[in-house]
Amino acid sequence: MAEVRKFTKRLSKPGTAAELRQSVSEAVRGSVVLEKAKLVEPLDYENVITQRKTQIYSDPLRDLLMFPMEDISISVIGRQRRTVQSTVPEDAEKRAQSLFVKECIKTYSTDWHVVNYKYEDFSGDFRMLPCKSLRPEKIPNHVFEIDEDCEKDEDSSSLCSQKGGVIKQGWLHKANVNSTITVTMKVFKRRYFYLTQLPDGSYILNSYKDEKNSKESKGCIYLDACIDVVQCPKMRRHAFELKMLDKYSHYLAAETEQEMEEWLIMLKKIIQINTDSLVQEKKDTVEAIQEEETSSQGKAENIMASLERSMHPELMKYGRETEQLNKLSRGDGRQNLFSFDSEVQRLDFSGIEPDVKPFEEKCNKRFMVNCHDLTFNILGHIGDNAKGPPTNVEPFFINLALFDVKNNCKISADFHVDLNPPSVREMLWGTSTQLSNDGNAKGFSPESLIHGIAESQLCYIKQGIFSVTNPHPEIFLVVRIEKVLQGNITHCAEPYIKNSDPIKTAQKVHRTAKQVCSRLGQYRMPFAWAARPIFKDVQGSLDLDGRFSPLYKQDSSKLSNEDILKLLSEYKKPEKTKLQIIPGQLSITVECVPVDLPNCITSSYVPLKPFEKNCQNITVEVEEFVPEMTKYCYPFTIYKNHLYVYPLQLKYDSQKSFAKARNIAVCVEFRDSDESDASALKCIYGKPAGSVFTTNAYAVVSHHNQNPEFYDEIKIELPIHLHQKHHLLFTFYHVSCEINTKGTTKKQDTVETPVGFAWVPLLKDGRVITLEQQLPVSANLPPGYLNVNDAESRRQSNADIKWVDGAKPLLKIKTHLESTIYTQDLHVHKFFHHCQLIQSGSKEVPGELIKYLKCLHAMEIQVMIQFLPVILMQLFRVLTNMTHEDDVPINCTMVLLHIVSKCHEEGLESYLRSFIKYSFRPEKPSTLQAQLIHETLATTMIAILKQSADFLAINKLLKYSWFFFEIIAKSMATYLLEENKIKLPRGQRFPEAYHHVLHSLLLAIIPHVTIRYAEIPDESRNGNYSLASFLKRCLTLMDRGFVFNLINDYISGFSPKDPKVLAEYKFEFLQTICNHEHYIPLNLPMAFAKPKLQRVQDFFSFAVDRLTSVDSNLEYSLSDEYCKHHFLVGLLLRETSIALQDNYEIRYTAISVIKNLLIKHAFDTRYQHKNQQAKIAQLYLPFVGLLLENIQRLAGRDTLYSCAAMPSSASRDEFPCGFVSPTNRGSLASDKDTAYGSFQNGHGIKREDSRGSLIPEGATGFPDPGSTSENTRQSSSRSSVSQYNRLDQYEIRNLLMCYLYIVKMISEARAGQSGTFPLSQHLESRGKRIRNSRSTLTLRPLSKTNKITPCR
């Protein structure tokens, strides 16, 4: 049985040793008293750079000390439009009278205003630096000379064995290059090439027209003059370039990638052989001269020494060039030190924010519908078409739309197509009007233009592009086929279904159709329908192989969209429907939309890019009815103002006003007056073969039906300004379908008889009404009929209006608004209407504006997103211009907070970022007393944060504070640039009152971060980060010394006793600040005169060790003066020194911040010169001292034990720990007479042995027979922590990487300046002090002979 440990025996409960050990360790850690870093007041940055202006300008590295000129600017970026011209009509803003409409139009026509920070790419993490790649593409392998010689011998033998013969041959494409032709794919000619080696060992590449090389060569390339061969895929596929000595190039291209690789390998080998031969010749020459000089002098000399003593100028020149080339070659392939760091090599994009893009139209799943042909089984030759193929004997009209069976709705507008041939179209125009050759009616004015397009080009569009936001397999494309009104659907379809004698039937049908078309050509009747699914799956994969269903006869009792949706739900079960099929062929294809499809127009007929003039084959975009769901909404960017009207049903079976009212046609008009002489507006979109815009539109007619249903869609282009008189007028006609071949003119005039009128105003309470409505029908239309709308006014109406069936609601209609300038949200409408009243000078009722602001909390989220820029900009105007009431700014900010929180909840915060960057443009207040946006918003944030009751608002403000801080920052930048304040000294750019506001805002945020962090973790973390980002931006815009004080005040709110979460907040704050694009100039890496006392202390400190020359410009200690002069890096290093005494998570966070910052410096393309890197590294010299203070924590327990137990006879220059002591140990003898020494944090270290001991006396578990209890009591709390919290391998690795970077950069820059490296002397002396006081571990001093390789 295993022996039980004594520690375990003493436990009250066996098995709990691990738990007890953990509790003891926590108690020890909790008992440690960490000293809070002494706060050092930062320097007055602006005064310092003013006083030291001469020193800064005379510094050769002044780029590290000065902010660049024109660091920020405002640029106006034109909107990227899909359309050839703006979608906003001309003079739209002047014609608009509503404030909301004006602001919408202004938004859609205004360009983007962007504040540019020239070096913003350098203001983030090292992963965001604008360099190609931080990771080495391929780490080069070490190749030794003996291996190279073997490879060369093999290559040479394989090639030279073919000397005098053809080495390679094959087809290549050769570019014909001269001074006038640019190399493109068009100038490559196919040639057959022979790669041959000549008897003298040189290589030549000959080209011929074919494989027979007996003919004359078409060209030759001497490869002796070729210096390199590289691929050039941009030129042509499988292309490569032969670079020649005279800066001329030959371009060749292989036919396959494998052939290209074979040619490249062969040509590179030849170039290498030529290069080696040339080098060998020069080397042989030099060796011959060297041997000659050696024999004359009688001793061996190196080549450079002999060349320097040589009188031959060419040899001396060659020697210098060779030495320089060797020096460059040694540095070739060297990688950046941090290239091999795991963080750099790991692809981590978590901290990288996505690019902010401007608002744009949402690109949904799009497909193109191409209508080709429609034919039934009754065909014939019509009119002059005797020689052509037979066609339909009467005109048919096609109407296409998308239906969503899953959501039971129609999801697109109608797409009307006319596939009738010209001879059939002629039947509709009668004998008086002839058609031109292209099928258009003569007398039609093609000069009439719609958005620059002739109307004649828009008459017969056969291609439409549909878009679907939410694709799934239950979306159908439905085709409805109509014909000219003739009678009953069954009677009209019978000849097509039962066709015993095609020729005779065709003649009879055509004769009847011709009479009908001449009399009833403008009326339509339903005839047939078909459908097909569009998508295979929910990913939107198009069903390109799908086919339409058979052409089903339209049932006169199932005309509505609801009936179609019911039929589609049973689409896969046709046996249940028992639909009657009309034989015919429908040729309509569904295709993917080609990239850059030309000659397209929007649903408003605005041409899209690219568009050719006078083109005939135009494609139109069919409007999608996007589901009213937040995830499908996006901010509007274009002008669109369409109203869709749907007459649904008329109940006329019980009316007694009219004797005949059976074949009822509905005529829809849009009017702006109810006077007797008023006429309809020409704003209704027409159908094919007619005008683009008409004054009226007719619905389909159901034969002999007194309760007809309709499925027609009437599309109206609404005017920019709508008023109370705008209304829809419905006129009902009884259409006589009697066909009388002997009819008189009088009979012809009585085709239609009015049988009623109905109307509906477009606006109600200033908004467009889009609900389903039921309207009464009047038998007459007296002037002023709009005054009778509601039921009350109907009862009190005068005798002029005669209601049908007692004013019962007989007509059911529905409207649908697709507008980007009108809102249907009541709260948004009232808010803008009230703001318009205030702007017009109306007397304001106290509290009224606040009431409307509070009502905005109830606005629909979809409307909020769609009109996001318009609503936000109006709120900011109210915030600055209407502040005469104290509660207005706070309530306005609360609405802003509500909008921001809703956007985040819906995952649409990217729209907020786009608004800030592109749309938000601070406007000057209308009054001089009004404050600017950044002043008012900051003041309001303070008021909200200090509220003790509304914690919900406080939490939201903290969580989404980034939005408000970025608004403030852009407002500040715009104010400086537009008011030309940017040229003023920074202390005068903003008033002192605004400085006080920002300081108060900082103080208001601190308690919510440092006290409420556990209650609101996400909110406090976001507030901490947002504040850091804002202060980082302030360093670019305002007094930097003032911002330093703000940073200092914020950091003072943290304490070493804080929990881990607050420590993470602190370092995240510091990391964000230190990522400023001009972090180096902010730290002023320049020499500052030391105080007299400090100079005396430094003198005695260095004189005790050795009288040596130390660079006084280098600051090695983390002194108060250092932290003051180099504020940000000093603050970071001080906090890091405290963090190193804490637990693992905090230590690792602090070390990572330092390391990431140094990685950023190393890869910053602005500071790649070695002198610049050295200057930057000097800023971090106190980090080396920090590392040396914790050096006993860089080794493991076993290593420390072996160092402590090392026998005294061991050599001083051989340490088991792997460190090498300095070669000069003369100063160690003077330390032996001291029995004990102490170092800064108070431990006692026994010094009887010159190697001392690595283990402080307070540590336990390490044998040290000479230690005493007194020495143990002297050990400080920090040393206990240091012993308890040993650094792990990751921490040690990161610390040493940082150390190597600092020392390496300084050593490289100073190696050639003097014979002695001052830093190495200082490190050596400090190493002796630390060794004698607490450790035997020292570092090898760096010198010119002690280089760090293989890093650059």
Coordinates of C-alpha atoms in Angstrom, one line a residue, residues 364-372 400 402 415 417 461-468 477 532-535 540-546 548 587-601 608 617-622:
N364 CA -31.8 40.1 -54.1
K365 CA -32.0 36.9 -56.1
R366 CA -32.6 37.9 -59.6
F367 CA -33.6 36.1 -62.8
M368 CA -34.7 37.0 -66.3
V369 CA -37.9 36.0 -67.9
N370 CA -37.7 36.0 -71.7
C371 CA -41.0 35.7 -73.6
H372 CA -40.7 34.2 -77.1
L400 CA -46.9 37.6 -65.8
L402 CA -44.9 35.9 -59.1
F415 CA -45.3 42.3 -66.4
V417 CA -46.2 41.4 -72.8
I461 CA -40.7 44.9 -74.2
K462 CA -40.4 41.1 -74.0
Q463 CA -37.8 40.6 -71.3
G464 CA -38.3 41.2 -67.6
I465 CA -36.0 40.8 -64.6
F466 CA -37.7 39.6 -61.5
S467 CA -36.1 39.7 -58.0
V468 CA -37.0 37.7 -54.9
L477 CA -44.4 32.4 -62.1
R532 CA -44.3 27.0 -63.3
P533 CA -42.1 26.9 -60.2
I534 CA -39.0 29.1 -60.2
F535 CA -36.6 27.7 -57.5
G540 CA -32.3 30.3 -54.6
S541 CA -31.1 27.8 -57.2
L542 CA -33.0 28.5 -60.4
D543 CA -35.0 25.6 -61.9
L544 CA -33.8 26.3 -65.4
D545 CA -35.2 23.1 -66.8
G546 CA -38.6 23.6 -65.4
F548 CA -44.9 25.5 -67.7
S587 CA -42.6 29.6 -75.1
I588 CA -41.3 31.5 -72.1
T589 CA -37.8 30.8 -70.6
V590 CA -36.3 31.6 -67.2
E591 CA -32.7 32.5 -67.3
C592 CA -29.9 33.8 -65.1
V593 CA -29.3 37.5 -65.4
P594 CA -26.1 38.0 -67.4
V595 CA -23.3 40.1 -65.9
D596 CA -23.5 43.7 -67.2
L597 CA -26.7 43.0 -69.1
P598 CA -27.0 46.1 -71.4
N599 CA -30.1 48.1 -72.2
C600 CA -32.1 47.6 -68.9
I601 CA -34.5 50.0 -67.3
L608 CA -29.5 51.5 -66.2
N617 CA -34.3 45.0 -77.3
I618 CA -34.9 46.5 -73.9
T619 CA -35.2 44.6 -70.6
V620 CA -37.3 46.0 -67.7
E621 CA -37.0 45.4 -64.0
V622 CA -40.3 44.2 -62.5

